[in-house]
Short mmCIF file of C-alpha atoms and ligand atoms in Angstrom, two decimals:
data_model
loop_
_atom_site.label_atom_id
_atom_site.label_comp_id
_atom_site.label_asym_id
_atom_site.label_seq_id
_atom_site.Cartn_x
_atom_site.Cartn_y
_atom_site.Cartn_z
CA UNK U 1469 -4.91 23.32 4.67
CA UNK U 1470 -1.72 25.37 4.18
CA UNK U 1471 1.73 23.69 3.75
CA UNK U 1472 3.43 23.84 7.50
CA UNK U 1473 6.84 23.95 6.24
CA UNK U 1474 7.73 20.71 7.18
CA UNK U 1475 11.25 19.07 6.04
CA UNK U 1476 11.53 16.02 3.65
CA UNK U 1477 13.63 13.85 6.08
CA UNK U 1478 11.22 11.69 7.48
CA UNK U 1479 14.47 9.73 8.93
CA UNK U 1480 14.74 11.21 12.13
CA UNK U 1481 11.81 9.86 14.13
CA UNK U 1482 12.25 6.80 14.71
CA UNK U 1483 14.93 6.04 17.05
CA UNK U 1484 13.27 4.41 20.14
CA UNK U 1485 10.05 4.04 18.88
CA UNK U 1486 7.82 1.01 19.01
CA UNK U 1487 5.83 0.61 16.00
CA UNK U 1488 2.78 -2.07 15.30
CA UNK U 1489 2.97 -2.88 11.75
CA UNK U 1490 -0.45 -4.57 10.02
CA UNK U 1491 0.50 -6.58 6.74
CA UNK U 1492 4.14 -6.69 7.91
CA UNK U 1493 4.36 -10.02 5.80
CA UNK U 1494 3.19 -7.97 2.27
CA UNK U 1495 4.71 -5.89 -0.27
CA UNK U 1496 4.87 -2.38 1.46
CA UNK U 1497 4.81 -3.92 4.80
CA UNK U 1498 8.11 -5.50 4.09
CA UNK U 1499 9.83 -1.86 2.53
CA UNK U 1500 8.29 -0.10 5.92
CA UNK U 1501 9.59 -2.46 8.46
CA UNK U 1502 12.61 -2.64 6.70
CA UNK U 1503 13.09 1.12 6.80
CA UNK U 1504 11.61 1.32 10.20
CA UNK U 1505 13.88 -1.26 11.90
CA UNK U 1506 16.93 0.64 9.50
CA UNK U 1507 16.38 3.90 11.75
CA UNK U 1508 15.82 2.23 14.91
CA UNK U 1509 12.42 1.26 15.31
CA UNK U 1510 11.50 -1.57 17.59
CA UNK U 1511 8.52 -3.20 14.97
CA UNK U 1512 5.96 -5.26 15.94
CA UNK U 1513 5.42 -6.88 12.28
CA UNK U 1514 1.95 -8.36 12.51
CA UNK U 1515 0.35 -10.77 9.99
CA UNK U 1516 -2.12 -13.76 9.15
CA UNK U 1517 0.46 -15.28 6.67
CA UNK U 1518 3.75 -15.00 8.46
CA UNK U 1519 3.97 -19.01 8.01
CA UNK U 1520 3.61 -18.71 4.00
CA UNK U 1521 6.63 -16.57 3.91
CA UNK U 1522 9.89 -18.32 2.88
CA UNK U 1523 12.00 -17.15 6.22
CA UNK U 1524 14.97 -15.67 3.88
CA UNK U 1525 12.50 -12.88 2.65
CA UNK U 1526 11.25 -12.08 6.64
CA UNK U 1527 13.09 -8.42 7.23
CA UNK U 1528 15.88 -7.98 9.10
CA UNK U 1529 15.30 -6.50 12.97
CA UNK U 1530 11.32 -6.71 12.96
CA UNK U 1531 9.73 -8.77 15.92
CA UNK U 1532 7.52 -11.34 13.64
CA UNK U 1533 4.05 -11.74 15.74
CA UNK U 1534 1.39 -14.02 14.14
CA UNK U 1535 -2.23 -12.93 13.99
CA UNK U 1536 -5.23 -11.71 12.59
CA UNK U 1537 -6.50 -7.82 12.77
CA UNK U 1538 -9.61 -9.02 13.11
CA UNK U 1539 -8.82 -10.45 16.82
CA UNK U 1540 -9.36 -7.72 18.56
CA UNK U 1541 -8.57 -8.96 22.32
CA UNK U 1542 -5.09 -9.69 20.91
CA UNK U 1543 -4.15 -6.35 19.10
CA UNK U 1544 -5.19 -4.55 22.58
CA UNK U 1545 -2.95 -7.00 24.25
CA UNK U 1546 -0.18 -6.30 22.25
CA UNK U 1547 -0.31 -2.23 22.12
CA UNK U 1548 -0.78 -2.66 25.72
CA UNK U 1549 2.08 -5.01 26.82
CA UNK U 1550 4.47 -3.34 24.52
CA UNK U 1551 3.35 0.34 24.91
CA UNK U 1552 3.29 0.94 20.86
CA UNK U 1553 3.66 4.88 20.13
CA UNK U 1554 2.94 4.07 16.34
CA UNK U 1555 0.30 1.88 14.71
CA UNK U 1556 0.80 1.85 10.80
CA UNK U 1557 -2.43 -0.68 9.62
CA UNK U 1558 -1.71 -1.82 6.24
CA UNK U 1559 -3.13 -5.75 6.52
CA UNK U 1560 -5.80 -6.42 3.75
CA UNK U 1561 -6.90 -8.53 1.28
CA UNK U 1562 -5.60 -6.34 -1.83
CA UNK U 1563 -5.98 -8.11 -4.95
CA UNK U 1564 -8.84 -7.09 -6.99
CA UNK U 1565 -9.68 -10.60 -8.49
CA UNK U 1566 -10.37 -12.46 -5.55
CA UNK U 1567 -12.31 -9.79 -3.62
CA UNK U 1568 -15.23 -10.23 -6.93
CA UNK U 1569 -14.93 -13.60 -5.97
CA UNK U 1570 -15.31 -13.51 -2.43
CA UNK U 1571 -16.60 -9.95 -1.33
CA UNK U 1572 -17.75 -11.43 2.12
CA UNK U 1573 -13.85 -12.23 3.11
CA UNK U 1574 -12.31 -8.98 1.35
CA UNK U 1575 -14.97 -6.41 3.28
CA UNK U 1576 -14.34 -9.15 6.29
CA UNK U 1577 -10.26 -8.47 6.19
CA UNK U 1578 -10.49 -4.78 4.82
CA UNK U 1579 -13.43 -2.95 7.14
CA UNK U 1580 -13.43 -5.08 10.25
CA UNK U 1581 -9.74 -5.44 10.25
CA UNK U 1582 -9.78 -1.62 10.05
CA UNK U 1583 -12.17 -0.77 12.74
CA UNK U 1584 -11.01 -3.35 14.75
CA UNK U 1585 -7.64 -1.67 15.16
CA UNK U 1586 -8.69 1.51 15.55
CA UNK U 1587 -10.90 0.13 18.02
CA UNK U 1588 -7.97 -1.53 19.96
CA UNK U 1589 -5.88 2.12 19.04
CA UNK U 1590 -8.85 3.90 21.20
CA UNK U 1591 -8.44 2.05 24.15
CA UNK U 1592 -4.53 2.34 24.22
CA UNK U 1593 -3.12 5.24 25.66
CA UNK U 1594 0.84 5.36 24.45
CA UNK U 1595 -0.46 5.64 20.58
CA UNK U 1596 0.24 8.67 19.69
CA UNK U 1597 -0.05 8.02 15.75
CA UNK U 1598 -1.35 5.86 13.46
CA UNK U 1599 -1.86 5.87 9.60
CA UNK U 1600 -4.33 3.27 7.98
CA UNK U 1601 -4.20 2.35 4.33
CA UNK U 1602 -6.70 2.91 2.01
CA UNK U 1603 -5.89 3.21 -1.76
CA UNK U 1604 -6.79 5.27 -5.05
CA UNK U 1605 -9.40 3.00 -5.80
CA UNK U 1606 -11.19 3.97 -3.11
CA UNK U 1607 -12.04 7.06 -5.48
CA UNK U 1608 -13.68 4.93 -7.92
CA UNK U 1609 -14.38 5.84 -11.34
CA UNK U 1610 -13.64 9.64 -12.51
CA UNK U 1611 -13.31 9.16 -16.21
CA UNK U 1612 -9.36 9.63 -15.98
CA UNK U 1613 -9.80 12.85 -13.88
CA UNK U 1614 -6.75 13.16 -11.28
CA UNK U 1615 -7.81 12.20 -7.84
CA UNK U 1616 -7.38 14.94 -5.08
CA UNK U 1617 -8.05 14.13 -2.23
CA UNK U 1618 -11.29 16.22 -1.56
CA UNK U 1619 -13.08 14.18 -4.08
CA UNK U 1620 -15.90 11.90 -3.26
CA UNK U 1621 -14.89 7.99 -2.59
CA UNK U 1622 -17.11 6.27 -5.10
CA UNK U 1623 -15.56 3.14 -5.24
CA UNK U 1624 -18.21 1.04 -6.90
CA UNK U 1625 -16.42 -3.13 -6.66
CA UNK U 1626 -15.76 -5.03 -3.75
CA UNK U 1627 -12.40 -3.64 -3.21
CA UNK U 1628 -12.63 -0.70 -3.90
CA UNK U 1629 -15.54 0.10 -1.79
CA UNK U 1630 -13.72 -2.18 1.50
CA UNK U 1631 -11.27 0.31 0.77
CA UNK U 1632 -13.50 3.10 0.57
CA UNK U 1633 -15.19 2.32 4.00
CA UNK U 1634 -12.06 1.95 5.85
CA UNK U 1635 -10.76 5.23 4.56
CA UNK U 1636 -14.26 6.71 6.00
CA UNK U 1637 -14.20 4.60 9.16
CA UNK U 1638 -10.26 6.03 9.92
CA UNK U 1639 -11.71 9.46 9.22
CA UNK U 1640 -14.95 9.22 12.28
CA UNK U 1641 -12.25 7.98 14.17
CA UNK U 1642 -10.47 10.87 14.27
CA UNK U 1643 -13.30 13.25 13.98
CA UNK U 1644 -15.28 11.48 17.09
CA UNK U 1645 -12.56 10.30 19.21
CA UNK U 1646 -9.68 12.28 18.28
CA UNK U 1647 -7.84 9.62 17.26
CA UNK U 1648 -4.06 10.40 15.85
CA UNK U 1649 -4.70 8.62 12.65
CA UNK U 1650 -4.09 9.24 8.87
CA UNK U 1651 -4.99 7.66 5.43
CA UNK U 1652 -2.62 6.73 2.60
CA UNK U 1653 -3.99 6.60 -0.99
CA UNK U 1654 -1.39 5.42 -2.93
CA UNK U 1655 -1.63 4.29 -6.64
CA UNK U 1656 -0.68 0.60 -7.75
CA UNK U 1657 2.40 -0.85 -5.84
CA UNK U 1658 5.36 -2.61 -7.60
CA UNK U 1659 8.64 -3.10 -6.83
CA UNK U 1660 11.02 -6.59 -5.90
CA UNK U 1661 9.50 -8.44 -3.21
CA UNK U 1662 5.58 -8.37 -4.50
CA UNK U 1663 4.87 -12.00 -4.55
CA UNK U 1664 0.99 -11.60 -5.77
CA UNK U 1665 1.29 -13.16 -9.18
CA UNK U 1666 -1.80 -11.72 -10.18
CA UNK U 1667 -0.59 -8.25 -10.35
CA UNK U 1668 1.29 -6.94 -13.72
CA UNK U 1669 4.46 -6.33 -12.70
CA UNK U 1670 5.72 -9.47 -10.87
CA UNK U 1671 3.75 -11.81 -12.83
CA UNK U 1672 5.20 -10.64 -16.29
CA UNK U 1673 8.59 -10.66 -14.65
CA UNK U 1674 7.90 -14.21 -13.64
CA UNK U 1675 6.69 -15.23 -16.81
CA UNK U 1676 10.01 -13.75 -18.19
CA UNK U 1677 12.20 -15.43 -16.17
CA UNK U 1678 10.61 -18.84 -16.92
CA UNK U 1679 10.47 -18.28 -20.20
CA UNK U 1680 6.90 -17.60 -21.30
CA UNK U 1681 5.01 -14.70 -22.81
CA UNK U 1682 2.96 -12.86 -20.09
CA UNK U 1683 -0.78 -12.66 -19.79
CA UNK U 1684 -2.33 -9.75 -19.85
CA UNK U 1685 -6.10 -10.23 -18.09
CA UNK U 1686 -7.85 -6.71 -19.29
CA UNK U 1687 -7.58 -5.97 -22.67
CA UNK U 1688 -4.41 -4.27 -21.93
CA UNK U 1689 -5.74 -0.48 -21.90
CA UNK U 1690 -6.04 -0.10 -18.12
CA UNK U 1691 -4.41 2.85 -17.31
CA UNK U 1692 -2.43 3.30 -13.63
CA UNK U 1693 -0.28 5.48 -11.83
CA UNK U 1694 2.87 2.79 -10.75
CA UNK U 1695 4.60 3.80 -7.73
CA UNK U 1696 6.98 2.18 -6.49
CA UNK U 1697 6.90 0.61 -2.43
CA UNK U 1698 10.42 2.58 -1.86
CA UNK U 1699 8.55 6.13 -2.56
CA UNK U 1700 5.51 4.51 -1.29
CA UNK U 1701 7.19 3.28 2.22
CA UNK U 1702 8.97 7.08 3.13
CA UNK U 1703 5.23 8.37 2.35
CA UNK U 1704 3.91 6.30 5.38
CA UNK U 1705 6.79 6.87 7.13
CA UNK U 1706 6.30 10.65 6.48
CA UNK U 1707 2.51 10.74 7.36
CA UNK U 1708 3.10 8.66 10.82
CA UNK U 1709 5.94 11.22 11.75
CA UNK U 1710 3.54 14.22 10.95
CA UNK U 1711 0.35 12.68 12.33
CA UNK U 1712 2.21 12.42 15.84
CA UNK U 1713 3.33 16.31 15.80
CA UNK U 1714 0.16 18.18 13.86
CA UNK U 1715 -3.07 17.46 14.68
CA UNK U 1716 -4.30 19.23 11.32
CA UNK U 1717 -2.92 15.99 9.56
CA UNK U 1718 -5.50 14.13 11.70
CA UNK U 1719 -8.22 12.43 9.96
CA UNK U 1720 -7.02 13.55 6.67
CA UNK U 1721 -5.81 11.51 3.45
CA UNK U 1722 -2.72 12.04 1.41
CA UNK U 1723 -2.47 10.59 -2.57
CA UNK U 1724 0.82 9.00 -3.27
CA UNK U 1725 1.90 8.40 -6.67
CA UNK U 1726 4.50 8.48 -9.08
CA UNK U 1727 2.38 11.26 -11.23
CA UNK U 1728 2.50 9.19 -14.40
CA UNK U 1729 0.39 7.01 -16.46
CA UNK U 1730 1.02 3.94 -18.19
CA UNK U 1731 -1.08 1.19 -20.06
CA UNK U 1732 -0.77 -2.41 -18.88
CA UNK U 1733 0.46 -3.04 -22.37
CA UNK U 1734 3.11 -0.34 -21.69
CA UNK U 1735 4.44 -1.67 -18.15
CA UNK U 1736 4.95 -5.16 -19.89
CA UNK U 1737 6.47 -3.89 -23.05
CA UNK U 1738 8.91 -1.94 -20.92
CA UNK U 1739 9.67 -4.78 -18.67
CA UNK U 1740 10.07 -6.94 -21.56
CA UNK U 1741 12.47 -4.36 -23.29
CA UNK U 1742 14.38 -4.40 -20.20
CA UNK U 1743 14.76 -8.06 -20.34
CA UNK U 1744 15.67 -8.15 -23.96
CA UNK U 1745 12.91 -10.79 -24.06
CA UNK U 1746 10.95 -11.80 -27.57
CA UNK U 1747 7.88 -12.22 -26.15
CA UNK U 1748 4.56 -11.32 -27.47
CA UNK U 1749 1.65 -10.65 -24.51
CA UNK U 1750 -1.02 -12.87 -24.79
CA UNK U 1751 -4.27 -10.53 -23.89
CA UNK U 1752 -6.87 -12.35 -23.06
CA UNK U 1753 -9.36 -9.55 -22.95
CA UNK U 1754 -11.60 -10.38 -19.94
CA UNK U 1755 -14.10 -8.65 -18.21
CA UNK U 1756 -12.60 -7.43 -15.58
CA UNK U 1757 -14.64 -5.32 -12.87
CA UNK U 1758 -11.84 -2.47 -12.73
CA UNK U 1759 -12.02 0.77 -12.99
CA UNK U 1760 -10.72 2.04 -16.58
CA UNK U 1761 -8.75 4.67 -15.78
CA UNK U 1762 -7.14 5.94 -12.76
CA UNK U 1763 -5.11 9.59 -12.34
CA UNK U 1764 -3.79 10.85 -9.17
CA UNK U 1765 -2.33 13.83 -7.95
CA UNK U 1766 -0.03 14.02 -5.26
CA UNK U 1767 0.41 17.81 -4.91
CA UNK U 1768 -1.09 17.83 -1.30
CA UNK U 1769 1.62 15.33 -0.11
CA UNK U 1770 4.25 17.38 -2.06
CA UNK U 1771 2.84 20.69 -0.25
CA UNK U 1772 1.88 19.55 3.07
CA UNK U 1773 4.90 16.78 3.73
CA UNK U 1774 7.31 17.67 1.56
CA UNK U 1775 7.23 14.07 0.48
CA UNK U 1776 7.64 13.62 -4.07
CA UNK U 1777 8.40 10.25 -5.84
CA UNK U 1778 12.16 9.70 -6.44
CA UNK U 1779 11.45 6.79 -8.91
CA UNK U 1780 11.09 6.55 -12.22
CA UNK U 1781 9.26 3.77 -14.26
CA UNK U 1782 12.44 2.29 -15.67
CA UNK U 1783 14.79 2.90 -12.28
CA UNK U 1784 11.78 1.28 -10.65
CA UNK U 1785 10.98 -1.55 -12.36
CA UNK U 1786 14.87 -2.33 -13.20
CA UNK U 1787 15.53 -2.87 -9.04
CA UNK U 1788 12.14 -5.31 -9.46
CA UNK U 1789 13.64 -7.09 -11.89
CA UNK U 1790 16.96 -7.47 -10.29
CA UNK U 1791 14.72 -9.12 -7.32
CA UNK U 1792 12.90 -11.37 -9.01
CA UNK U 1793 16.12 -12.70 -10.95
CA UNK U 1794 18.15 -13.46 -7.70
CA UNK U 1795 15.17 -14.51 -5.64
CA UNK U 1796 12.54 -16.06 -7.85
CA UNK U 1797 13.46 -20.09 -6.66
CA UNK U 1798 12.74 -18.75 -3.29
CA UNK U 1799 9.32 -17.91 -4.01
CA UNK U 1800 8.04 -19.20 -7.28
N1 NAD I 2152 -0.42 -2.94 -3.88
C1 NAD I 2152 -1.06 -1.86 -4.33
O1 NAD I 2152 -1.06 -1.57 -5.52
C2 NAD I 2152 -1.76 -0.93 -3.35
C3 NAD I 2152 -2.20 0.32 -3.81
C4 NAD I 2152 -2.87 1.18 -2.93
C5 NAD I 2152 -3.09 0.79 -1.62
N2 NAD I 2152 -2.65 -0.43 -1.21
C6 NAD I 2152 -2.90 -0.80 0.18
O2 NAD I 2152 -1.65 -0.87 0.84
C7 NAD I 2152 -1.67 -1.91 1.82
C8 NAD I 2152 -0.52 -2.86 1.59
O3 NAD I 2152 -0.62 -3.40 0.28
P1 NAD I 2152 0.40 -4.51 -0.24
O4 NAD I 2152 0.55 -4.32 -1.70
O5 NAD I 2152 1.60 -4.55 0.63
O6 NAD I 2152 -0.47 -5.84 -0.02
P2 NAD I 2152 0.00 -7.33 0.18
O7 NAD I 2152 -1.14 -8.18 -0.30
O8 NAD I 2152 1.35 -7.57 -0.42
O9 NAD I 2152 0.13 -7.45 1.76
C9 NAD I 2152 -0.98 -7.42 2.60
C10 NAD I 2152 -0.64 -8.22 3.84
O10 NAD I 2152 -1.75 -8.18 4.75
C11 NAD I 2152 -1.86 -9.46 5.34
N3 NAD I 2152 -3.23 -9.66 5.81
C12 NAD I 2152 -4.36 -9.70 5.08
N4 NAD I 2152 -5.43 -9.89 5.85
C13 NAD I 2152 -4.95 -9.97 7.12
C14 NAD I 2152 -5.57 -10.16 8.37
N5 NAD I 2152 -6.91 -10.31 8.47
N6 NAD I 2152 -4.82 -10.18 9.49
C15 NAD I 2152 -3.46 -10.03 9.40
N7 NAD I 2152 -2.80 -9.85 8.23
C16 NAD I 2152 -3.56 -9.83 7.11
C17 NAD I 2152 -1.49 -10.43 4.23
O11 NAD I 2152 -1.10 -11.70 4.76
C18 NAD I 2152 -0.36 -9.70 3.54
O12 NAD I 2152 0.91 -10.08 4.06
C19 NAD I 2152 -3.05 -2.55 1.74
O13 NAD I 2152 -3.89 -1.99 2.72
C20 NAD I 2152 -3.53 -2.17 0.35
O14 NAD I 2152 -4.94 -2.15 0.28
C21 NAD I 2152 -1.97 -1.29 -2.03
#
């Protein structure tokens, strides 16, 4: 596909639109509904965990609705009785630990939650664009070769394959039904607001804060591309806004990333130079079913949506620590 000239300012959209947002409760659901509500969006901000949330960190100007995107009768109900114009489906089970301990619930949450929407998108007429989430792990392992999106998804662990299967289930949807919908691969997610302790950057910052040297899982050389949720929420917004005007978009996937690598052990030490803390990293060096080393290339999102990360590492994981530090007691 050839770049369409389309303009960066993904802003313009959303005035009067009614947008059903999976995972509204998570990291990047939080930065989209945020943004959406921001421009004018009326958002449906769906989740399972709405009730774990402390009610301070629930976005400002989002409808909350309670519920599972695996209950199919009430997703219809919902597109239906509120005529939606925009699904964005980004509710999963997304931590990589858990889903080797319980594949059965992750491919549960992650591939029927995903056709079940899309299901529910088929049979409602106002949607005129969607955008499911899958993720760069869905590439699985290319021996540190950047991921473009015409590569093979050979996601080989639990997550990484529910991923994988969603991405592939979004794309028959569009190829068999025509449906408006297109797939975000963005690399790992940080920024303030990430309350899964399990993930690198808010559980060093936590163990900061509290005084205690982080643990690192992995033996510390995993390499990622960080991005952070603000580039990562105008990417959605971006792909929703150009799946509704080209249908060449349709069915297609779009890398987002912040186009550099880091180490685990370099993400801490960075965080812990920004805190000025004297902490040593414990690594505890454990087998971890990850993939060693992930690259990813967002030129096709830079050509085709004029979309290109504005954060840096440090800018990036400076606003994450500035969360954590006035909202930690909330959520610890
Ligand atoms: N965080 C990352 O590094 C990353 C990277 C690439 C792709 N992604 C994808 O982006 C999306 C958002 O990720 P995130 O970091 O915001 O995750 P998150 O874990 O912070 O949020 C996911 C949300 O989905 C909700 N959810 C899970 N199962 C549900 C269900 N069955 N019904 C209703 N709600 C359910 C959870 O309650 C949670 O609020 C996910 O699809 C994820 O796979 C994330």
């Amino acid at each position: 596909m050839e770049d369409m000239g389309v303009t960066p300012d993904a802003a313009a959209d959303w005035s009067g639109r009614t947008v059903f947002l999976t995972g509204a409760a998570g990291l990047l659901g939080r930065a989209v509904g945020a943004q959406l509500a921001s421009e004018g969006a009326s958002v449906l901000g769906f989740d399972n965990a709405w009730g774990h949330l402390h009610p301070r960190l629930r976005p400002d100007g989002i409808e909350i609705v309670d519920g599972d995107v695996r209950d199919g009768p009430l997703v219809a109900t919902v597109l239906h009785d509120t005529a939606v114009d925009t699904v964005i489906h980004l509710a999963a089970q997304t931590l990589v630990g858990p889903a080797v301990g319980d594949p059965v619930n992750t491919f549960s949450n992650n591939v029927e939650g995903t056709w079940t929407v899309l299901e529910a998108c088929r049979g409602a007429t106002s949607v005129t664009s969607i955008v499911a989430a899958s993720s760069d792990k869905a590439y699985g392992d290319w021996s540190g070769r950047p991921y473009r999106e015409d590569m093979a998804l050979r996601g080989r662990h639990p997550y990484d394959a529910s991923k994988a299967a969603g991405d592939l289930i979004s794309q028959s949807y569009a190829a068999t039904y025509q449906l408006p919908v297109a797939i975000t691969r963005c690399g790992n997610l940080y920024g303030g607001g990430d309350l899964n302790w399990s993930r690198v950057v808010p559980g060093t910052i936590r163990s900061v804060l509290e005084g205690s040297p982080p643990v690192i899982r992995s033996n510390g050389m995993f390499v990622r591309d960080y991005l952070h949720v603000s580039d990562a929420s105008l990417g959605v917004l971006a792909l929703a806004r150009e799946a509704r005007r080209r249908p060449e978009i349709r069915g297609e996937a779009f890398n987002f990333a912040a186009g550099v690598r880091a180490t685990v052990l370099q993400v801490v030490g960075t965080i812990l130079t920004l805190m000025h803390a004297p902490l040593d990293p414990i690594v505890l060096n454990e087998e971890l079913h990850e993939i060693p080393d992930q690259r990813v290339s967002y030129a096709r999102a830079r050509r085709m949506l004029g979309w290109h990360p504005r954060q840096t590492l440090d800018t990036g994981l400076r606003e994450a620590i500035g969360w954590y530090q006035d909202n930690l007691r909330l959520v610890a």
